[in-house]
């Protein structure tokens, strides 16, 4: 496939994206507050999810900057007084019981989840500010965003700055096969993966239930304590964004240097603890055993995004893994699990997410990573293949990396990030043609 996109595909992807952003919009008032957010999918995910909303704001910044700012404002209402920003905000009271029943989430403060999502928020604030150029809006958004990043540092950081997560789904990569061993479901037959994963999650939630708080660190062999490379990369990338924003809005504010330093520290700790120089990739760490989890997933590629990760390492990740046609560079990249892993599930046969399908949000980050490493042609190729896949299969939750067929939820919001990929690659003119 060449790095060119037909005007029909560009226009098709853009029109699917705009339609999903329109259909998924939710506005109203709840708890005395007006809300205006985009739900991930009307049927499957009717609430506000934090990293989804951040992606929605990035996509909206290309079509409707005022609505993009409202999306972030609505999300920032979820920042608790101590700075915690939950993964889920259950605005619609009439749907709240469904959240606790269908998603079995433990509620915090009566209306949010008790768990985290990857902190994409800072990148979203930066992008929305770029689009609106409104310093007053930025000044209003920064306190909530910095409070959340401070909360993460205070409550979830190891001494070297790396954050820990307490449940697999705090990384957003719920059923990724990298967690199978820790959940006791390794080598499970395909048909059994989904039920056994759900049972393992129920066991974990029951174990955590007594006195659980978002900031408490569960201990013991039956708890889940994990250094997730993707989560930490998103965090370090967000810290760098916060530092840039503070420098712009409050020149001389020492906090800008603090966030830049934390970002560098996390990148260095990823290299020190997660890099495998033999394999040429980064691995997550199971903190109960202290061991690297050597399952080749998309997380292993993420640190290419971070400037403080040496270029020699990033180029190895790109050449030996990301652009390797036997691993991640498939017809419709980037699969969430490498094609040479025994757990690779391209056709969604497990019905469990992040076990092989390609995801637009992950492509969006990796596209930026490729560009930051000077790999412009590959970045463009990735954008083109993403445009083609979404033009042909619509806004789906994820995609078959071999056929491009859509999988999971329909009218899925964050796949509209394709709008931002097209703008970055200047394909919007083609979409208009
Ligand atoms: C699934 C994903 C999670 C996402 C949510 C809404 O639960 O695992 O990362 O935020 O769906 O799209």
CSV table of C-alpha atoms and ligand atoms in Angstrom, one decimal:
chain,number,residue,atom,x,y,z
A,1,UNK,CA,0.0,0.0,0.0
A,2,UNK,CA,1.3,3.4,-0.8
A,3,UNK,CA,1.2,6.6,1.3
A,4,UNK,CA,-1.6,8.1,-0.7
A,5,UNK,CA,-5.3,8.3,0.2
A,6,UNK,CA,-8.1,8.6,-2.3
A,7,UNK,CA,-10.3,11.7,-1.9
A,8,UNK,CA,-13.3,9.3,-1.5
A,9,UNK,CA,-11.7,7.6,1.5
A,10,UNK,CA,-10.6,10.9,3.1
A,11,UNK,CA,-14.2,12.3,2.7
A,12,UNK,CA,-15.7,9.0,3.9
A,13,UNK,CA,-13.6,8.8,7.0
A,14,UNK,CA,-14.3,12.5,7.8
A,15,UNK,CA,-18.1,12.1,7.3
A,16,UNK,CA,-18.3,9.0,9.5
A,17,UNK,CA,-16.3,10.8,12.2
A,18,UNK,CA,-18.5,13.9,12.1
A,19,UNK,CA,-21.6,11.8,12.3
A,20,UNK,CA,-20.5,9.9,15.3
A,21,UNK,CA,-19.5,13.1,17.1
A,22,UNK,CA,-22.9,14.5,16.4
A,23,UNK,CA,-24.9,11.4,17.4
A,24,UNK,CA,-22.9,10.7,20.6
A,25,UNK,CA,-23.3,14.2,22.0
A,26,UNK,CA,-25.0,14.3,25.4
A,27,UNK,CA,-26.1,17.6,27.0
A,28,UNK,CA,-28.2,18.3,30.1
A,29,UNK,CA,-28.1,19.2,33.8
A,30,UNK,CA,-27.3,16.9,36.7
A,31,UNK,CA,-26.4,17.7,40.3
A,32,UNK,CA,-26.9,21.3,39.5
A,33,UNK,CA,-24.3,21.3,36.7
A,34,UNK,CA,-24.7,21.7,33.0
A,35,UNK,CA,-22.9,18.9,31.0
A,36,UNK,CA,-21.9,18.7,27.4
A,37,UNK,CA,-19.9,15.6,26.5
A,38,UNK,CA,-19.6,12.9,23.9
A,39,UNK,CA,-20.3,9.4,25.0
A,40,UNK,CA,-18.1,6.6,23.5
A,41,UNK,CA,-21.0,4.8,21.9
A,42,UNK,CA,-24.7,5.3,22.4
A,43,UNK,CA,-25.6,1.6,22.9
A,44,UNK,CA,-22.5,0.2,24.6
A,45,UNK,CA,-21.1,3.1,26.5
A,46,UNK,CA,-23.6,5.9,27.3
A,47,UNK,CA,-21.6,7.7,30.0
A,48,UNK,CA,-18.6,10.0,30.1
A,49,UNK,CA,-15.3,8.2,30.1
A,50,UNK,CA,-12.2,10.2,30.8
A,51,UNK,CA,-9.7,9.2,28.2
A,52,UNK,CA,-12.4,8.8,25.6
A,53,UNK,CA,-13.6,12.4,26.4
A,54,UNK,CA,-10.0,13.7,26.0
A,55,UNK,CA,-9.8,12.0,22.6
A,56,UNK,CA,-13.2,13.4,21.6
A,57,UNK,CA,-12.0,16.9,22.5
A,58,UNK,CA,-8.9,16.5,20.3
A,59,UNK,CA,-11.1,15.4,17.4
A,60,UNK,CA,-13.7,18.2,18.1
A,61,UNK,CA,-10.9,20.7,18.1
A,62,UNK,CA,-10.7,20.1,14.3
A,63,UNK,CA,-14.4,20.7,13.8
A,64,UNK,CA,-15.9,22.7,16.7
A,65,UNK,CA,-13.4,24.3,19.1
A,66,UNK,CA,-16.1,25.7,21.4
A,67,UNK,CA,-17.6,22.2,21.8
A,68,UNK,CA,-14.1,20.8,22.4
A,69,UNK,CA,-13.6,23.2,25.3
A,70,UNK,CA,-17.1,22.3,26.7
A,71,UNK,CA,-16.1,18.6,26.6
A,72,UNK,CA,-13.0,19.3,28.7
A,73,UNK,CA,-15.0,21.6,31.0
A,74,UNK,CA,-17.5,18.8,31.6
A,75,UNK,CA,-14.7,16.3,32.3
A,76,UNK,CA,-13.0,18.7,34.7
A,77,UNK,CA,-16.2,18.7,36.8
A,78,UNK,CA,-15.1,15.2,37.7
A,79,UNK,CA,-11.9,16.3,39.4
A,80,UNK,CA,-12.5,15.7,43.1
A,81,UNK,CA,-11.3,18.2,45.7
A,82,UNK,CA,-8.1,16.2,46.2
A,83,UNK,CA,-7.4,16.1,42.5
A,84,UNK,CA,-8.6,12.6,41.7
A,85,UNK,CA,-10.1,12.3,38.2
A,86,UNK,CA,-12.1,9.1,37.7
A,87,UNK,CA,-12.3,7.0,34.6
A,88,UNK,CA,-16.2,7.2,34.5
A,89,UNK,CA,-18.5,10.1,35.2
A,90,UNK,CA,-22.1,9.0,35.5
A,91,UNK,CA,-24.0,12.2,34.7
A,92,UNK,CA,-27.3,10.7,33.7
A,93,UNK,CA,-28.9,9.7,37.0
A,94,UNK,CA,-31.5,7.6,35.2
A,95,UNK,CA,-28.8,5.4,33.7
A,96,UNK,CA,-26.6,5.1,36.9
A,97,UNK,CA,-28.0,1.8,38.0
A,98,UNK,CA,-27.1,0.3,34.6
A,99,UNK,CA,-23.5,1.4,35.2
A,100,UNK,CA,-23.3,-0.4,38.5
A,101,UNK,CA,-25.1,-3.5,37.1
A,102,UNK,CA,-23.7,-3.8,33.5
A,103,UNK,CA,-20.2,-2.5,34.2
A,104,UNK,CA,-20.1,-3.7,37.9
A,105,UNK,CA,-18.3,-0.5,38.8
A,106,UNK,CA,-17.7,0.5,42.4
A,107,UNK,CA,-19.0,4.0,42.8
A,108,UNK,CA,-17.0,6.8,44.4
A,109,UNK,CA,-18.7,10.0,45.7
A,110,UNK,CA,-22.0,8.5,44.5
A,111,UNK,CA,-21.6,9.3,40.8
A,112,UNK,CA,-18.1,8.3,39.5
A,113,UNK,CA,-16.0,5.2,39.2
A,114,UNK,CA,-13.3,4.6,41.8
A,115,UNK,CA,-10.7,3.8,39.1
A,116,UNK,CA,-8.4,5.8,36.8
A,117,UNK,CA,-7.9,6.0,33.1
A,118,UNK,CA,-4.7,6.9,31.3
A,119,UNK,CA,-4.2,10.7,31.7
A,120,UNK,CA,-4.7,11.9,28.2
A,121,UNK,CA,-6.3,15.0,29.6
A,122,UNK,CA,-3.2,17.2,29.4
A,123,UNK,CA,-2.7,16.5,25.7
A,124,UNK,CA,-6.3,17.3,25.1
A,125,UNK,CA,-6.1,20.6,27.0
A,126,UNK,CA,-3.1,21.5,24.9
A,127,UNK,CA,-4.8,20.7,21.6
A,128,UNK,CA,-8.0,22.5,22.5
A,129,UNK,CA,-6.0,25.6,23.5
A,130,UNK,CA,-4.1,25.4,20.2
A,131,UNK,CA,-7.4,25.4,18.3
A,132,UNK,CA,-9.1,28.1,20.3
A,133,UNK,CA,-6.1,30.3,21.2
A,134,UNK,CA,-8.1,31.5,24.2
A,135,UNK,CA,-5.8,32.2,27.2
A,136,UNK,CA,-8.8,32.7,29.6
A,137,UNK,CA,-10.1,29.2,28.8
A,138,UNK,CA,-6.6,27.7,29.3
A,139,UNK,CA,-6.2,29.5,32.7
A,140,UNK,CA,-9.6,28.0,33.7
A,141,UNK,CA,-8.6,24.5,32.6
A,142,UNK,CA,-5.1,24.3,34.0
A,143,UNK,CA,-5.9,24.1,37.8
A,144,UNK,CA,-8.0,20.9,37.4
A,145,UNK,CA,-5.5,19.3,35.0
A,146,UNK,CA,-2.5,20.1,37.2
A,147,UNK,CA,-4.4,18.9,40.3
A,148,UNK,CA,-5.0,15.6,38.7
A,149,UNK,CA,-1.4,15.1,37.7
A,150,UNK,CA,-0.3,16.1,41.2
A,151,UNK,CA,-2.7,13.5,42.6
A,152,UNK,CA,-1.2,10.8,40.4
A,153,UNK,CA,2.3,11.7,41.6
A,154,UNK,CA,1.3,11.9,45.2
A,155,UNK,CA,-0.8,8.7,45.4
A,156,UNK,CA,0.3,6.4,42.6
A,157,UNK,CA,4.1,7.0,42.1
A,158,UNK,CA,6.9,4.6,43.0
A,159,UNK,CA,10.0,6.3,44.4
A,160,UNK,CA,11.4,6.5,40.9
A,161,UNK,CA,8.3,8.3,39.6
A,162,UNK,CA,6.7,5.4,37.7
A,163,UNK,CA,2.9,5.1,38.4
A,164,UNK,CA,1.2,1.9,39.5
A,165,UNK,CA,-2.3,0.8,38.6
A,166,UNK,CA,-4.5,-1.4,40.8
A,167,UNK,CA,-6.7,-3.0,38.1
A,168,UNK,CA,-6.0,-4.0,34.5
A,169,UNK,CA,-8.7,-1.7,33.3
A,170,UNK,CA,-7.1,1.4,34.8
A,171,UNK,CA,-4.7,1.2,31.8
A,172,UNK,CA,-7.8,1.3,29.5
A,173,UNK,CA,-6.5,-2.0,28.0
A,174,UNK,CA,-8.9,-4.2,30.0
A,175,UNK,CA,-8.4,-7.7,28.6
A,176,UNK,CA,-5.0,-7.3,27.1
A,177,UNK,CA,-3.2,-10.7,27.2
A,178,UNK,CA,-0.3,-9.1,29.0
A,179,UNK,CA,-2.4,-9.4,32.1
A,180,UNK,CA,-3.4,-13.1,31.7
A,181,UNK,CA,-0.8,-14.5,33.9
A,182,UNK,CA,-1.4,-12.0,36.7
A,183,UNK,CA,-5.1,-12.8,36.6
A,184,UNK,CA,-4.5,-16.5,36.5
A,185,UNK,CA,-6.1,-17.0,33.1
A,186,UNK,CA,-3.0,-17.8,31.0
A,187,UNK,CA,-3.4,-20.6,28.4
A,188,UNK,CA,-7.2,-20.4,28.6
A,189,UNK,CA,-9.1,-21.7,25.5
A,190,UNK,CA,-10.4,-18.9,23.2
A,191,UNK,CA,-14.1,-19.4,24.1
A,192,UNK,CA,-13.3,-19.3,27.8
A,193,UNK,CA,-11.2,-16.1,27.8
A,194,UNK,CA,-14.1,-13.6,28.3
A,195,UNK,CA,-16.0,-15.4,31.1
A,196,UNK,CA,-12.8,-16.2,32.9
A,197,UNK,CA,-11.5,-12.7,32.6
A,198,UNK,CA,-14.8,-11.3,34.0
A,199,UNK,CA,-14.7,-13.8,36.9
A,200,UNK,CA,-11.1,-12.8,37.7
A,201,UNK,CA,-12.2,-9.1,37.7
A,202,UNK,CA,-15.1,-9.9,40.0
A,203,UNK,CA,-12.7,-11.7,42.4
A,204,UNK,CA,-10.4,-8.6,42.3
A,205,UNK,CA,-13.2,-6.2,43.0
A,206,UNK,CA,-14.5,-8.3,45.9
A,207,UNK,CA,-11.1,-8.4,47.4
A,208,UNK,CA,-10.7,-4.7,47.1
A,209,UNK,CA,-14.3,-3.8,48.3
A,210,UNK,CA,-13.8,-3.3,52.1
A,211,UNK,CA,-12.9,0.4,52.7
A,212,UNK,CA,-11.6,0.9,49.1
A,213,UNK,CA,-10.5,4.3,48.1
A,214,UNK,CA,-8.9,5.5,44.8
A,215,UNK,CA,-5.7,6.3,46.5
A,216,UNK,CA,-5.3,3.2,48.7
A,217,UNK,CA,-2.6,0.8,47.7
A,218,UNK,CA,-3.9,-2.8,47.9
A,219,UNK,CA,-1.3,-5.2,49.2
A,220,UNK,CA,-1.0,-9.0,49.1
A,221,UNK,CA,-0.6,-11.7,46.6
A,222,UNK,CA,-4.2,-11.5,45.5
A,223,UNK,CA,-4.0,-7.8,44.7
A,224,UNK,CA,-3.0,-6.4,41.3
A,225,UNK,CA,-0.1,-3.9,41.3
A,226,UNK,CA,1.3,-3.1,38.0
A,227,UNK,CA,3.7,-0.7,36.2
A,228,UNK,CA,2.0,-0.3,32.8
A,229,UNK,CA,4.3,1.1,30.1
A,230,UNK,CA,1.4,2.6,28.1
A,231,UNK,CA,-0.1,4.3,31.1
A,232,UNK,CA,3.2,5.7,32.2
A,233,UNK,CA,4.1,6.9,28.7
A,234,UNK,CA,0.8,8.7,28.4
A,235,UNK,CA,1.5,10.2,31.9
A,236,UNK,CA,5.0,11.4,31.0
A,237,UNK,CA,3.8,12.8,27.7
A,238,UNK,CA,1.0,14.6,29.6
A,239,UNK,CA,3.5,16.0,32.1
A,240,UNK,CA,5.6,17.5,29.2
A,241,UNK,CA,2.4,19.0,27.8
A,242,UNK,CA,1.6,20.6,31.1
A,243,UNK,CA,5.0,22.0,31.4
A,244,UNK,CA,4.7,23.6,27.9
A,245,UNK,CA,1.3,25.1,28.8
A,246,UNK,CA,2.5,26.5,32.1
A,247,UNK,CA,5.5,28.1,30.4
A,248,UNK,CA,3.1,29.7,27.9
A,249,UNK,CA,0.6,31.0,30.3
A,250,UNK,CA,2.7,31.8,33.4
A,251,UNK,CA,6.3,32.4,32.2
A,252,UNK,CA,8.6,31.9,35.1
A,253,UNK,CA,6.2,29.7,37.1
A,254,UNK,CA,8.5,27.1,38.7
A,255,UNK,CA,5.8,24.5,38.3
A,256,UNK,CA,6.7,24.2,34.6
A,257,UNK,CA,10.1,22.9,35.5
A,258,UNK,CA,8.7,20.5,38.1
A,259,UNK,CA,6.4,18.8,35.5
A,260,UNK,CA,9.3,18.7,32.9
A,261,UNK,CA,11.5,17.1,35.5
A,262,UNK,CA,8.8,14.5,36.5
A,263,UNK,CA,8.3,13.7,32.8
A,264,UNK,CA,12.0,13.1,32.3
A,265,UNK,CA,12.2,11.0,35.5
A,266,UNK,CA,9.4,8.7,34.3
A,267,UNK,CA,11.0,8.3,30.9
A,268,UNK,CA,14.4,7.4,32.6
A,269,UNK,CA,12.7,5.0,34.9
A,270,UNK,CA,11.0,3.3,31.9
A,271,UNK,CA,14.4,2.8,30.4
A,272,UNK,CA,15.9,1.6,33.6
A,273,UNK,CA,13.2,-0.8,34.6
A,274,UNK,CA,11.2,-1.7,31.6
A,275,UNK,CA,13.7,-1.7,28.6
A,276,UNK,CA,15.0,-5.1,27.5
A,277,UNK,CA,18.1,-4.6,25.4
A,278,UNK,CA,18.1,-8.1,24.1
A,279,UNK,CA,14.5,-8.0,22.7
A,280,UNK,CA,14.6,-4.3,21.9
A,281,UNK,CA,11.3,-3.4,23.6
A,282,UNK,CA,9.8,-2.2,26.9
A,283,UNK,CA,7.9,-4.6,29.2
A,284,UNK,CA,5.3,-3.9,31.9
A,285,UNK,CA,6.2,-5.0,35.4
A,286,UNK,CA,4.1,-7.1,37.8
A,287,UNK,CA,5.0,-5.5,41.1
A,288,UNK,CA,4.0,-8.5,43.1
A,289,UNK,CA,6.8,-10.5,41.6
A,290,UNK,CA,9.0,-7.5,40.4
A,291,UNK,CA,9.2,-9.3,37.0
A,292,UNK,CA,8.9,-7.9,33.6
A,293,UNK,CA,5.9,-9.4,31.7
A,294,UNK,CA,7.2,-10.4,28.4
A,295,UNK,CA,4.1,-10.4,26.3
A,296,UNK,CA,4.6,-8.3,23.1
A,297,UNK,CA,1.7,-5.8,23.0
A,298,UNK,CA,1.3,-2.3,21.7
A,299,UNK,CA,2.4,-1.0,25.1
A,300,UNK,CA,5.9,-2.2,24.4
A,301,UNK,CA,6.1,0.4,21.6
A,302,UNK,CA,4.8,3.5,23.4
A,303,UNK,CA,7.9,5.0,24.9
A,304,UNK,CA,9.1,6.1,21.4
A,305,UNK,CA,6.9,9.1,22.2
A,306,UNK,CA,9.1,10.4,24.9
A,307,UNK,CA,11.9,12.7,24.0
A,308,UNK,CA,14.0,11.6,27.0
A,309,UNK,CA,14.0,8.0,25.7
A,310,UNK,CA,17.3,7.7,23.8
A,311,UNK,CA,16.9,7.6,20.0
A,312,UNK,CA,18.8,4.4,19.6
A,313,UNK,CA,16.2,2.6,21.7
A,314,UNK,CA,13.3,4.2,19.9
A,315,UNK,CA,14.6,3.4,16.5
A,316,UNK,CA,15.1,-0.2,17.5
A,317,UNK,CA,11.5,-0.4,18.7
A,318,UNK,CA,10.3,1.1,15.4
A,319,UNK,CA,12.4,-1.1,13.1
A,320,UNK,CA,12.4,-4.4,14.9
A,321,UNK,CA,8.8,-4.3,16.1
A,322,UNK,CA,6.4,-1.5,14.9
A,323,UNK,CA,7.4,-1.8,11.3
A,324,UNK,CA,8.0,-5.5,11.4
A,325,UNK,CA,5.4,-7.2,9.1
A,326,UNK,CA,5.5,-10.3,11.2
A,327,UNK,CA,4.6,-8.4,14.4
A,328,UNK,CA,2.9,-5.1,14.3
A,329,UNK,CA,3.1,-3.8,10.7
A,330,UNK,CA,0.0,-5.7,9.4
A,331,UNK,CA,-2.3,-4.7,6.6
A,332,UNK,CA,-4.4,-2.6,9.0
A,333,UNK,CA,-1.9,-1.7,11.8
A,334,UNK,CA,-1.3,-1.3,14.7
A,335,UNK,CA,-2.6,-4.6,16.3
A,336,UNK,CA,-2.9,-4.3,20.1
A,337,UNK,CA,-1.0,-7.7,20.4
A,338,UNK,CA,1.8,-8.7,18.1
A,339,UNK,CA,1.0,-11.2,15.4
A,340,UNK,CA,3.7,-13.6,16.6
A,341,UNK,CA,2.2,-13.9,20.1
A,342,UNK,CA,0.2,-17.1,20.8
A,343,UNK,CA,-2.6,-15.0,22.2
A,344,UNK,CA,-3.0,-12.8,19.1
A,345,UNK,CA,-6.7,-12.6,18.3
A,346,UNK,CA,-7.2,-10.6,15.1
A,347,UNK,CA,-10.7,-11.7,14.4
A,348,UNK,CA,-12.1,-10.9,17.9
A,349,UNK,CA,-12.9,-14.6,18.5
A,350,UNK,CA,-12.5,-14.1,22.2
A,351,UNK,CA,-14.9,-11.2,22.2
A,352,UNK,CA,-12.4,-9.6,24.6
A,353,UNK,CA,-10.8,-6.2,23.8
A,354,UNK,CA,-7.2,-5.3,23.2
A,355,UNK,CA,-6.1,-8.9,22.3
A,356,UNK,CA,-5.1,-8.2,18.7
A,357,UNK,CA,-7.5,-5.6,17.2
A,358,UNK,CA,-6.2,-2.3,15.9
A,359,UNK,CA,-7.4,0.9,17.7
A,360,UNK,CA,-7.5,4.4,16.3
A,361,UNK,CA,-6.5,6.0,19.7
A,362,UNK,CA,-3.3,3.9,19.9
A,363,UNK,CA,-2.5,4.7,16.2
A,364,UNK,CA,-3.0,8.4,17.0
A,365,UNK,CA,-0.3,8.3,19.7
A,366,UNK,CA,2.1,6.1,17.6
A,367,UNK,CA,1.7,8.4,14.6
A,368,UNK,CA,2.9,11.3,16.8
A,369,UNK,CA,5.8,9.1,18.1
A,370,UNK,CA,6.9,8.2,14.6
A,371,UNK,CA,6.9,11.8,13.6
A,372,UNK,CA,8.8,12.9,16.7
A,373,UNK,CA,11.5,10.3,15.7
A,374,UNK,CA,11.8,11.7,12.2
A,375,UNK,CA,10.0,8.7,10.6
A,376,UNK,CA,7.6,10.9,8.6
A,377,UNK,CA,7.0,8.4,5.8
A,378,UNK,CA,5.9,5.6,8.1
A,379,UNK,CA,3.8,8.1,10.1
A,380,UNK,CA,2.0,9.1,6.9
A,381,UNK,CA,1.6,5.5,5.9
A,382,UNK,CA,0.0,4.7,9.3
A,383,UNK,CA,-2.3,7.7,8.9
A,384,UNK,CA,-3.3,6.6,5.4
A,385,UNK,CA,-4.1,3.0,6.5
A,386,UNK,CA,-6.1,4.3,9.4
A,387,UNK,CA,-8.1,6.6,7.2
A,388,UNK,CA,-8.8,3.8,4.7
A,389,UNK,CA,-9.9,1.4,7.5
A,390,UNK,CA,-12.3,3.9,9.1
A,391,UNK,CA,-13.6,5.1,5.7
A,392,UNK,CA,-14.5,1.6,4.8
A,393,UNK,CA,-15.7,0.2,8.1
A,394,UNK,CA,-17.0,3.3,9.8
A,395,UNK,CA,-16.5,4.4,13.4
A,396,UNK,CA,-16.1,1.1,15.2
A,397,UNK,CA,-14.5,0.4,18.6
A,398,UNK,CA,-11.7,-1.5,17.0
A,399,UNK,CA,-10.7,-3.2,13.7
A,400,UNK,CA,-9.4,-6.5,12.4
A,401,UNK,CA,-5.8,-5.9,11.7
A,402,UNK,CA,-5.8,-8.4,8.8
A,403,UNK,CA,-9.1,-7.5,7.0
A,404,UNK,CA,-9.9,-4.0,8.4
A,405,UNK,CA,-13.4,-5.2,9.4
A,406,UNK,CA,-15.0,-3.3,12.3
A,407,UNK,CA,-15.3,-4.9,15.7
A,408,UNK,CA,-17.1,-4.1,19.0
A,409,UNK,CA,-19.2,-1.0,19.6
A,410,UNK,CA,-20.6,1.0,16.7
A,411,UNK,CA,-20.7,4.8,16.3
A,412,UNK,CA,-17.5,4.8,18.5
A,413,UNK,CA,-16.3,8.2,19.4
A,414,UNK,CA,-12.6,8.1,19.7
A,415,UNK,CA,-12.2,6.6,16.2
A,416,UNK,CA,-13.0,10.2,15.1
A,417,UNK,CA,-9.4,11.0,16.0
A,418,UNK,CA,-8.9,10.1,12.3
A,419,UNK,CA,-9.9,13.8,11.8
A,420,UNK,CA,-6.8,14.9,13.7
A,421,UNK,CA,-4.6,12.4,11.9
A,422,UNK,CA,-5.8,13.8,8.6
A,423,UNK,CA,-5.3,17.4,9.7
A,424,UNK,CA,-1.8,16.5,10.9
A,425,UNK,CA,-1.0,15.0,7.5
A,426,UNK,CA,-2.8,17.8,5.6
A,427,UNK,CA,-5.3,15.4,4.0
A,428,UNK,CA,-8.2,17.7,4.8
A,429,UNK,CA,-7.8,19.4,1.4
A,430,UNK,CA,-8.2,15.9,-0.2
A,431,UNK,CA,-11.3,15.3,1.9
A,432,UNK,CA,-12.8,18.5,0.6
A,433,UNK,CA,-11.9,17.8,-3.0
B,1,LIG,C1,-13.8,-0.1,27.5
B,1,LIG,C2,-12.3,0.3,27.4
B,1,LIG,C3,-12.0,1.6,28.1
B,1,LIG,C4,-12.8,2.7,27.5
B,1,LIG,C5,-14.3,2.3,27.6
B,1,LIG,C6,-15.2,3.3,26.8
B,1,LIG,O1,-14.1,-0.3,28.9
B,1,LIG,O2,-11.5,-0.8,28.0
B,1,LIG,O3,-10.6,1.9,27.9
B,1,LIG,O4,-12.6,3.9,28.1
B,1,LIG,O5,-14.5,1.0,27.0
B,1,LIG,O6,-14.8,3.4,25.5
